[in-house]
Short mmCIF file of C-alpha atoms in Angstrom, two decimals:
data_model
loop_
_atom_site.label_atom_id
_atom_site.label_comp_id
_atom_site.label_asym_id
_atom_site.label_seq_id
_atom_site.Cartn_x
_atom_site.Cartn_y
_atom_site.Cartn_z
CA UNK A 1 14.71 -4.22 -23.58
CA UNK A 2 15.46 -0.75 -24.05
CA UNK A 3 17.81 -0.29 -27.34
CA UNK A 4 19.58 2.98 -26.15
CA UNK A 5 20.64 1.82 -22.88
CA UNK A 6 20.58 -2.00 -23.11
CA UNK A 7 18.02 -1.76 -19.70
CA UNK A 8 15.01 -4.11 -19.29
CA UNK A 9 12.13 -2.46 -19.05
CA UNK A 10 9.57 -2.19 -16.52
CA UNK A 11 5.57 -1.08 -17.03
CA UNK A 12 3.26 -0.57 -14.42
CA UNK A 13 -0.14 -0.91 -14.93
CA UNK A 14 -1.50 2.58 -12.86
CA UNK A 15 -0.33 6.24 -13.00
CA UNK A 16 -0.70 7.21 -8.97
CA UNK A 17 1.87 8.55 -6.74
CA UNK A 18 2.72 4.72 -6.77
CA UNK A 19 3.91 4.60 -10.21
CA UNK A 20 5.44 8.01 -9.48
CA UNK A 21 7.91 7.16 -7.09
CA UNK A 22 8.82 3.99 -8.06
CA UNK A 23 9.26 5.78 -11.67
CA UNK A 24 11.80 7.70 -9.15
CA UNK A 25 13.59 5.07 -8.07
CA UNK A 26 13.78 3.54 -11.51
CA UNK A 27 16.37 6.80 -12.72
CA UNK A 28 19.16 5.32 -10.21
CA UNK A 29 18.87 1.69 -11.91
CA UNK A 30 19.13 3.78 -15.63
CA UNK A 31 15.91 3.23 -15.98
CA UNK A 32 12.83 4.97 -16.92
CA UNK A 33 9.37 3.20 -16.09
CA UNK A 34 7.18 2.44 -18.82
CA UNK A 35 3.59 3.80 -17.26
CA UNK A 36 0.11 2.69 -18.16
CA UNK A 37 -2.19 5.61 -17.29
CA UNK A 38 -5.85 6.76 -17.22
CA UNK A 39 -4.98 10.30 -18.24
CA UNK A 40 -2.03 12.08 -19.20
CA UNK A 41 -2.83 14.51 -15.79
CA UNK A 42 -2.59 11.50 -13.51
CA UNK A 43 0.76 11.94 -10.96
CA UNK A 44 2.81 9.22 -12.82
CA UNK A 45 2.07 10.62 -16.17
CA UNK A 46 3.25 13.99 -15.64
CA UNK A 47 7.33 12.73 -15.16
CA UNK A 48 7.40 9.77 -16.33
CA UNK A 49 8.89 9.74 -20.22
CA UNK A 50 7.49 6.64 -21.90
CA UNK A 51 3.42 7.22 -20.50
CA UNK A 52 0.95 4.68 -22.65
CA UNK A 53 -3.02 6.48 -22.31
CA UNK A 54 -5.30 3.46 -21.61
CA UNK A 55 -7.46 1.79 -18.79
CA UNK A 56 -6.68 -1.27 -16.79
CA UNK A 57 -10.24 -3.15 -17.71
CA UNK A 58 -9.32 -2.45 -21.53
CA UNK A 59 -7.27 -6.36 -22.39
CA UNK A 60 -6.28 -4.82 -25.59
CA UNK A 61 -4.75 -1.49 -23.97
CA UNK A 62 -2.87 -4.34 -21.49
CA UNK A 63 -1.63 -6.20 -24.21
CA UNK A 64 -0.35 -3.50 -26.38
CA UNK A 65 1.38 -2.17 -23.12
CA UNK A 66 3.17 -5.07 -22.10
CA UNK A 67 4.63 -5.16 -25.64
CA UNK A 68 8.42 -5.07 -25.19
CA UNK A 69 8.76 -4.64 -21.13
CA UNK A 70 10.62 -7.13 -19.62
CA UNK A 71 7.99 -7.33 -16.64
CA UNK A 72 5.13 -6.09 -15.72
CA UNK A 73 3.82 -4.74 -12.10
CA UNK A 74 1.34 -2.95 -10.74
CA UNK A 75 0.43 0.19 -8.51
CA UNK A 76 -3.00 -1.29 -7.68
CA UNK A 77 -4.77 -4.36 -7.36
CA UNK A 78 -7.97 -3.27 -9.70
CA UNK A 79 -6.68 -5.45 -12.89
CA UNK A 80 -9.11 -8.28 -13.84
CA UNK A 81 -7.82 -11.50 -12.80
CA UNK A 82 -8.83 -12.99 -16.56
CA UNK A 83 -6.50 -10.43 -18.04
CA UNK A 84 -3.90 -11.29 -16.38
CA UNK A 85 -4.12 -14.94 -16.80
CA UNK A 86 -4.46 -13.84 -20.48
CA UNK A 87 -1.04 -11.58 -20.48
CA UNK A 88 0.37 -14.69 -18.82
CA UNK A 89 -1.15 -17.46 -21.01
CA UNK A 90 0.33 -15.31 -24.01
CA UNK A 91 4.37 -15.20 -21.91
CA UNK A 92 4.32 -12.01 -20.31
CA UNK A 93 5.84 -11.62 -17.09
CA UNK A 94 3.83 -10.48 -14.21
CA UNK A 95 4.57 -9.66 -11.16
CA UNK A 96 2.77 -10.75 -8.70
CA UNK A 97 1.65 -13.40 -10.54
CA UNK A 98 -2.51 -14.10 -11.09
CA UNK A 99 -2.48 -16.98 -8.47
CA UNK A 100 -0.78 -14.09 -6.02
CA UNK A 101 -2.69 -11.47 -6.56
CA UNK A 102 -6.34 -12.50 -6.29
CA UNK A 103 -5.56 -12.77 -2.76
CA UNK A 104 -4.78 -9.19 -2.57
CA UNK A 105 -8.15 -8.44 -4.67
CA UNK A 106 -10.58 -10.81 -2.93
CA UNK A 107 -10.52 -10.32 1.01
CA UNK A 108 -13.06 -13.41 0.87
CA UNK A 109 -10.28 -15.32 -1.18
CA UNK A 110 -7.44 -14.36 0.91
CA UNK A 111 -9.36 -15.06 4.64
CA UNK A 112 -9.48 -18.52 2.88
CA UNK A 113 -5.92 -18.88 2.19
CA UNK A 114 -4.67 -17.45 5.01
CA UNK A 115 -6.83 -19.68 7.27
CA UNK A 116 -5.61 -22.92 5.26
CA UNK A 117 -1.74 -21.41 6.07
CA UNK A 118 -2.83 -21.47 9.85
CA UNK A 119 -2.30 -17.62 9.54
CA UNK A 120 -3.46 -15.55 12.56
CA UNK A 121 -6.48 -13.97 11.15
CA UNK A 122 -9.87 -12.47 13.12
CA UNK A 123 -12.92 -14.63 13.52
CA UNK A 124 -14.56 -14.21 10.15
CA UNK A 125 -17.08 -15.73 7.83
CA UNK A 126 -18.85 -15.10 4.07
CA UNK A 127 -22.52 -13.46 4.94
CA UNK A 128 -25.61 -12.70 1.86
CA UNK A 129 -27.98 -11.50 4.00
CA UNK A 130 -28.43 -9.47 7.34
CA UNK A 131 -29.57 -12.56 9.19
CA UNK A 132 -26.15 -14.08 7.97
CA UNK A 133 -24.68 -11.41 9.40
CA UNK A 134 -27.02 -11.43 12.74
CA UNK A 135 -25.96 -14.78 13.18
CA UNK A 136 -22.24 -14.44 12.70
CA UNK A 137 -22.90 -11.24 15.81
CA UNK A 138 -24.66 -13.83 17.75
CA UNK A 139 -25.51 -10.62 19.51
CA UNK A 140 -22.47 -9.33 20.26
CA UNK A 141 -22.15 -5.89 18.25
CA UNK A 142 -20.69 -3.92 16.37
CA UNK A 143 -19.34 -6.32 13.97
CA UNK A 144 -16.49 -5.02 10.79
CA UNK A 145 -18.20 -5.66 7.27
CA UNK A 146 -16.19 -5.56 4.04
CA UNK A 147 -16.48 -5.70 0.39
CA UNK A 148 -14.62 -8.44 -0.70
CA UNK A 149 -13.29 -6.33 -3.81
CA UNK A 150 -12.06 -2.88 -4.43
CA UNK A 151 -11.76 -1.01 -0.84
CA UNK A 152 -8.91 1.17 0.49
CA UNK A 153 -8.53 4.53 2.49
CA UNK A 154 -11.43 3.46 4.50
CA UNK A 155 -13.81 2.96 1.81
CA UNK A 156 -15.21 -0.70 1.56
CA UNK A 157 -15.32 -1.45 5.58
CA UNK A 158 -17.98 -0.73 7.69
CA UNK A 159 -18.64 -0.95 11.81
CA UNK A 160 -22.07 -2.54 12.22
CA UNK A 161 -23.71 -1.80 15.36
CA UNK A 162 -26.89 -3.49 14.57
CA UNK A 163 -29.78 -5.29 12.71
CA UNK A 164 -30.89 -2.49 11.03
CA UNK A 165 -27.09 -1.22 9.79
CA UNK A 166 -26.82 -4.56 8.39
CA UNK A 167 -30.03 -4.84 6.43
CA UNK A 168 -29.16 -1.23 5.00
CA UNK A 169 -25.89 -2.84 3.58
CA UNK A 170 -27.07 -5.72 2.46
CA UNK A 171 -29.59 -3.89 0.20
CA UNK A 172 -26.76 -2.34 -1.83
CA UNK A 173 -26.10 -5.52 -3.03
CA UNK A 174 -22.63 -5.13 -2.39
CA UNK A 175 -20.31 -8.51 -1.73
CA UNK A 176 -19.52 -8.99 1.59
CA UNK A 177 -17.46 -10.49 4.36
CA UNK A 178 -17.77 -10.10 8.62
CA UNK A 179 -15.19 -10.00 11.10
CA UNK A 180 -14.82 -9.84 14.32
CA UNK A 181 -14.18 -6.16 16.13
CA UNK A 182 -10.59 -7.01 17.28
CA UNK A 183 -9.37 -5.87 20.37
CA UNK A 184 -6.53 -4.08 19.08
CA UNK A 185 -3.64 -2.25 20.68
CA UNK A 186 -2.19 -0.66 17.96
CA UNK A 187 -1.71 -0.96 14.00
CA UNK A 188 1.68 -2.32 12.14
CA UNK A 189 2.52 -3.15 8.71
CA UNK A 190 5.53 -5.85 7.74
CA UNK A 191 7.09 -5.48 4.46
CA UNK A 192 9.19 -7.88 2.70
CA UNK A 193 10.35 -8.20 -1.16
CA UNK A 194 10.58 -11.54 -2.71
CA UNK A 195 12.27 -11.82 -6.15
CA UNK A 196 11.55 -14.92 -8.54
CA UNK A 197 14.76 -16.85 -7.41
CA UNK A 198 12.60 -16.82 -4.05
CA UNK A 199 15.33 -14.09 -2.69
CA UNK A 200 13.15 -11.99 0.18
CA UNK A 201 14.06 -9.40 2.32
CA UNK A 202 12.43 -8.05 5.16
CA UNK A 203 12.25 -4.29 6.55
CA UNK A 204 11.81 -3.25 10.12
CA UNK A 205 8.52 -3.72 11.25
CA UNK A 206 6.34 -0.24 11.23
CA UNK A 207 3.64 1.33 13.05
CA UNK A 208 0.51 3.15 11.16
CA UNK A 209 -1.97 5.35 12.83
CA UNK A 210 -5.00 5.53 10.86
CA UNK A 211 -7.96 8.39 11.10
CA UNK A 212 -10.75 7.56 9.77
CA UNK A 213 -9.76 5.11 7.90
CA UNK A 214 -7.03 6.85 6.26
CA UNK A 215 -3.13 6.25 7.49
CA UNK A 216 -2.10 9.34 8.68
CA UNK A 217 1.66 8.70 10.09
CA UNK A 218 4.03 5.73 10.34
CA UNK A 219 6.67 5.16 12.44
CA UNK A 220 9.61 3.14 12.05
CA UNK A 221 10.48 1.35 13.95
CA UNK A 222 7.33 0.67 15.99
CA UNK A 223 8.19 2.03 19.18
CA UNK A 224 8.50 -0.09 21.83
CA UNK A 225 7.59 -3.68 20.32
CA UNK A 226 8.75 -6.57 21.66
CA UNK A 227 11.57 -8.21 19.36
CA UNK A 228 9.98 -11.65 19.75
CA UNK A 229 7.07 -9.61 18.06
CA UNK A 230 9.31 -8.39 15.68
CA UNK A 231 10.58 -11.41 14.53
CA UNK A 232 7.08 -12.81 14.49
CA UNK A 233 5.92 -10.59 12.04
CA UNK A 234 8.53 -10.04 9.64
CA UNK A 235 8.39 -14.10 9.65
CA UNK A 236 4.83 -14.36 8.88
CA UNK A 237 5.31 -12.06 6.10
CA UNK A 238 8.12 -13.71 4.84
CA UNK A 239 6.17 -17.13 5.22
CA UNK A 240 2.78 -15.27 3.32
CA UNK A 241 5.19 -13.96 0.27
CA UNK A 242 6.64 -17.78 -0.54
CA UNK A 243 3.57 -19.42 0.20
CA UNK A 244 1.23 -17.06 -1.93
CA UNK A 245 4.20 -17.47 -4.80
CA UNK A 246 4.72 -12.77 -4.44
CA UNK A 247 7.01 -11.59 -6.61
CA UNK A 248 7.60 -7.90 -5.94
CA UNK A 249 6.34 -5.70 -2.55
CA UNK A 250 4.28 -7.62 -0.55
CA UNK A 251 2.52 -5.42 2.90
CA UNK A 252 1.02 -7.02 5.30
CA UNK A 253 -1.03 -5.12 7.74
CA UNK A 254 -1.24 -6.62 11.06
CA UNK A 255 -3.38 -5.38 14.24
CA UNK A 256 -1.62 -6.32 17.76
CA UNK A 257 -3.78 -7.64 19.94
CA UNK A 258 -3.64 -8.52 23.53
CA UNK A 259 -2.61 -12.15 22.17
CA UNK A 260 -0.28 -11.32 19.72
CA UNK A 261 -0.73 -10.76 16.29
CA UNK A 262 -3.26 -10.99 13.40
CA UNK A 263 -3.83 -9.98 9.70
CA UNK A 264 -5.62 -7.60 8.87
CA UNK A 265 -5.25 -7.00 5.14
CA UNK A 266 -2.35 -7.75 2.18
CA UNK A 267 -1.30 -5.40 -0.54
CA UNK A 268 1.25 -6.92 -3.22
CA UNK A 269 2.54 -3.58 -4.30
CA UNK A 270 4.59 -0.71 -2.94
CA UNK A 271 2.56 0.49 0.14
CA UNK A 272 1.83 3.70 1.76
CA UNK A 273 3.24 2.31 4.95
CA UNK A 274 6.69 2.02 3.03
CA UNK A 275 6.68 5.88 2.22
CA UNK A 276 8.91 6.08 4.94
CA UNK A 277 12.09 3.96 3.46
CA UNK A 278 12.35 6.57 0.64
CA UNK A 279 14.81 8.29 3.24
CA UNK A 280 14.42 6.33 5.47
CA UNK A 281 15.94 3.04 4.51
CA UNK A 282 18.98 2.11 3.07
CA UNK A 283 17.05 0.78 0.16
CA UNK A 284 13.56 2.22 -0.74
CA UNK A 285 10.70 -0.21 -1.10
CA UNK A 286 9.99 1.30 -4.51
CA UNK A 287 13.65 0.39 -5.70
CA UNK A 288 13.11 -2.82 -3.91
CA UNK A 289 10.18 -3.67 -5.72
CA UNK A 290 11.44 -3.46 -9.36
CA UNK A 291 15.03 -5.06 -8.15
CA UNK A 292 12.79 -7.94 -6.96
CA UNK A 293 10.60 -7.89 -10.33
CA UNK A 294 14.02 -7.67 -12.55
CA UNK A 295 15.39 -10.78 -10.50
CA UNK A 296 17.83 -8.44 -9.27
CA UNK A 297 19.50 -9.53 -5.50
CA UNK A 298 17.82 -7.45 -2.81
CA UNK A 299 19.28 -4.24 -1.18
CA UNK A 300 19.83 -3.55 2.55
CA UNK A 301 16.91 -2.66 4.34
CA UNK A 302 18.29 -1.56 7.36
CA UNK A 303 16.93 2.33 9.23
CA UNK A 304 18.66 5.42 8.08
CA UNK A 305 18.40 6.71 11.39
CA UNK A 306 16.79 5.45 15.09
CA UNK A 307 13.57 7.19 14.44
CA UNK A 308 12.01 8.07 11.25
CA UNK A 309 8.39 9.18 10.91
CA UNK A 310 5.91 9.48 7.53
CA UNK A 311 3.18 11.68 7.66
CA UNK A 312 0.64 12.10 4.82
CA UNK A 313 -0.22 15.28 3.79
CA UNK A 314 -3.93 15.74 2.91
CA UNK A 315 -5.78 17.92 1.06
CA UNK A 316 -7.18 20.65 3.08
CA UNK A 317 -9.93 23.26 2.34
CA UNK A 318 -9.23 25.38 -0.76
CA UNK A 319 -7.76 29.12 0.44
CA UNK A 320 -4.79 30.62 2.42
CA UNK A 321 -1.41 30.83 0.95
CA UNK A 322 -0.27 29.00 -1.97
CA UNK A 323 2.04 25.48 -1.56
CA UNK A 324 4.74 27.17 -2.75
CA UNK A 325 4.56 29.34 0.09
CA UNK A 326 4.31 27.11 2.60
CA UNK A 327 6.87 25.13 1.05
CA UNK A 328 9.03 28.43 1.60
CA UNK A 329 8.13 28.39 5.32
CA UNK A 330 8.60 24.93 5.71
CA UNK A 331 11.94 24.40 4.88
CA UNK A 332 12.99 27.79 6.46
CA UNK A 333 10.95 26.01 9.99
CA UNK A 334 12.69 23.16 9.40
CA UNK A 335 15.59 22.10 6.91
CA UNK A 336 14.97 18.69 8.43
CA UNK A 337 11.62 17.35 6.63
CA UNK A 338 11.63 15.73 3.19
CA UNK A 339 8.39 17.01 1.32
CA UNK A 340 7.10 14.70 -0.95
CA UNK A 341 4.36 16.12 -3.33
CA UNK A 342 1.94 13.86 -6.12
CA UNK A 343 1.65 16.41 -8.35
CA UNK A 344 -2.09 15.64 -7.61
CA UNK A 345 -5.41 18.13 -7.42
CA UNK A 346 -6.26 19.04 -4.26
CA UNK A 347 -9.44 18.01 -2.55
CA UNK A 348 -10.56 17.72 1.13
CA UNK A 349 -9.36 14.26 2.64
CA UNK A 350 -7.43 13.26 -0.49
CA UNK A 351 -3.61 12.40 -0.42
CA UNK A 352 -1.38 14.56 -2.02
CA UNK A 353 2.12 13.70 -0.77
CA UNK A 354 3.86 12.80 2.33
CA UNK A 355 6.53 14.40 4.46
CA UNK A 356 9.44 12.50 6.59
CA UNK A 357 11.61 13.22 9.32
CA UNK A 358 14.65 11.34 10.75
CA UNK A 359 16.12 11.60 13.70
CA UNK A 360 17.37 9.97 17.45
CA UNK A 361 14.41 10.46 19.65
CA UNK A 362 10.93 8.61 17.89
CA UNK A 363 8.51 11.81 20.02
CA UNK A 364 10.25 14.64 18.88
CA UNK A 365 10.60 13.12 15.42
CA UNK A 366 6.78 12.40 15.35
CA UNK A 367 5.90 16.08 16.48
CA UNK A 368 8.29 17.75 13.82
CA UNK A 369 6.24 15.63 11.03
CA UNK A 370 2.81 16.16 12.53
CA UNK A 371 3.73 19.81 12.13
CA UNK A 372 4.99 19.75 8.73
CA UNK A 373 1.99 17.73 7.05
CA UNK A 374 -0.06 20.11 8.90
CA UNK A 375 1.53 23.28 7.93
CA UNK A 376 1.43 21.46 4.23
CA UNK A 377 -2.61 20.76 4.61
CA UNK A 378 -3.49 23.90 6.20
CA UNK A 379 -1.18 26.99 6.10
CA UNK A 380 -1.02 27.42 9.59
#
């Protein structure tokens, strides 16, 4: 508890643009969010008042941290499992919980649970060798590998389109599950809060466009899905988040198929497909997240407007005018877009904020943020 205002407090463990905007949302509940960072430089760090220097692998660091916070949350999934369980042996609260969260950190783990839930989930199986993974082809290629631990923005999945590719990986040593290439129309994400009195709350179900293996817009809603499909999703997410006992954000990234739907990954954490709901929404996910981690009943998650579109801004080669200058031309272009910026270094690829755009009409909307990120990345 905070003496001065009478406020629980919140850390999270992780100083990204995560931690950053949820540190954001936290001013409007009277709060400010106690951060557990790498470096004082990372984006969390650098406005965020009560910043703790220390690394998630250090127990000690985590312990010392949690001292005082009424709960404690996350802004990735790279904890060790054993020091959580320790945090929690010793009465923290943590949210998600150890028995939630290795299923975000373990794709082998969660393929496991969600095929004991009867979750829709590709064809899939654990592989040690490249004649595991041969057989699991039975000829048919390419075929998606994964580490089981520690991948995002592409990194950690790989399209197999042979023997050979397969023996190469396997020689890293690297832990590894197949899949099955799905035959996917489209990528969507469903996100839902759950709170500890097992309050959820589902937003509308989004679309992400991903290249090369980074999201690089979301729309919201997904145009033109079905509202059985709709309802589908935002029920099998609401089904994952009791069953897996999350407590907090919980994404789930679907593909749609021909069939239907399956899941493709789960992240139990505010999620770059949620960027959007900052305007968005009527409540953002990062405000939903710590109401749901204080216990506190969920708010609205109904659209802002019929259309609204995120796109990330990456970093782009180093030259041309400054940001602030393009910021200047932006908003003079269009008075529109909400600019979001990390506060981060700029390299080639990386993310470094995200612009949004509301409006009526879901094409128009789209172009006006494809134009802004790019103007943002670029200069031109």
């Amino acid at each position: 508890m905070d003496t001065r205002t009478g406020l629980p407090v919140v850390g999270m463990v992780g100083g990204g643009q995560l931690a950053r905007m949820t540190h954001q949302a936290a001013i409007s509940l009277g709060q400010s969010l106690r951060v557990l960072s790498v470096s004082p430089d990372d984006s969390a760090a650098l406005v965020a008042a009560d910043v703790r220097i220390g690394t998630h692998t250090d127990l000690a660091a985590l312990r010392e941290f949690a001292k005082g916070c009424e709960a404690v949350t996350f802004d990735h999934e790279h904890v060790p499992t054993e020091h959580i369980e320790a945090l929690e042996a010793e009465g923290v609260k943590i949210y998600p919980g150890s028995r939630a969260l290795v299923f975000a950190q373990d794709k082998g783990l969660m393929r496991e649970r969600l095929a004991e839930l009867g979750a829709p989930v590709p064809r899939w199986g654990h592989v040690r060798t490249a004649e595991d993974i041969e057989t699991f082809s039975g000829g048919a290629w390419p075929v998606v590998a994964k580490a089981t631990r520690g991948g995002y923005d592409g990194r950690g999945v790989w399209m197999l389109s042979g023997p050979e590719e397969a023996a190469e990986l396997v020689a890293t040593g690297t832990p590894l599950i197949v899949e099955e290439r799905v035959p996917l129309r489209r990528e969507l994400a469903a996100l839902v809060a759950r709170s500890p009195f097992g309050q959820v709350a589902a937003y509308p179900v989004a679309e992400t466009v991903q290249r090369d293996g980074i999201c690089v817009e979301v729309l919201a809603p997904a145009p033109d899905l079905p509202e059985a499909l709709v309802l589908k999703a935002q029920q099998l997410a609401i089904d994952l988040a009791n069953a897996l006992g999350v407590v907090g954000l919980l994404a789930v990234e679907l593909f749609e198929t021909i069939g239907g739907i399956v899941v493709n990954e789960l992240a139990m954490r505010p999620h770059n497909s949620g960027h959007w709901t900052i305007e968005g929404a009527r409540t953002s996910q990062f405000e939903q997240h710590l109401r749901a981690v204080l216990d506190y009943p969920m708010g609205e998650t109904s659209l802002a407007a019929p259309a609204v579109v995120m796109a990330n801004v990456l970093g782009g080669e180093p030259g041309g005018i400054s940001i602030d200058e393009r910021l200047h031309h932006l908003f003079a272009t269009d008075p529109g877009a909400r600019v979001h910026l990390y506060g981060k270094q700029v390299r080639p690829g990386r993310k470094i904020g995200h612009v949004t755009v509301l409006g009526d009409d879901m094409t128009s909307v789209r172009a006006r943020a494809a134009r802004a990120a790019q103007w943002l990345q670029e200069g031109r």
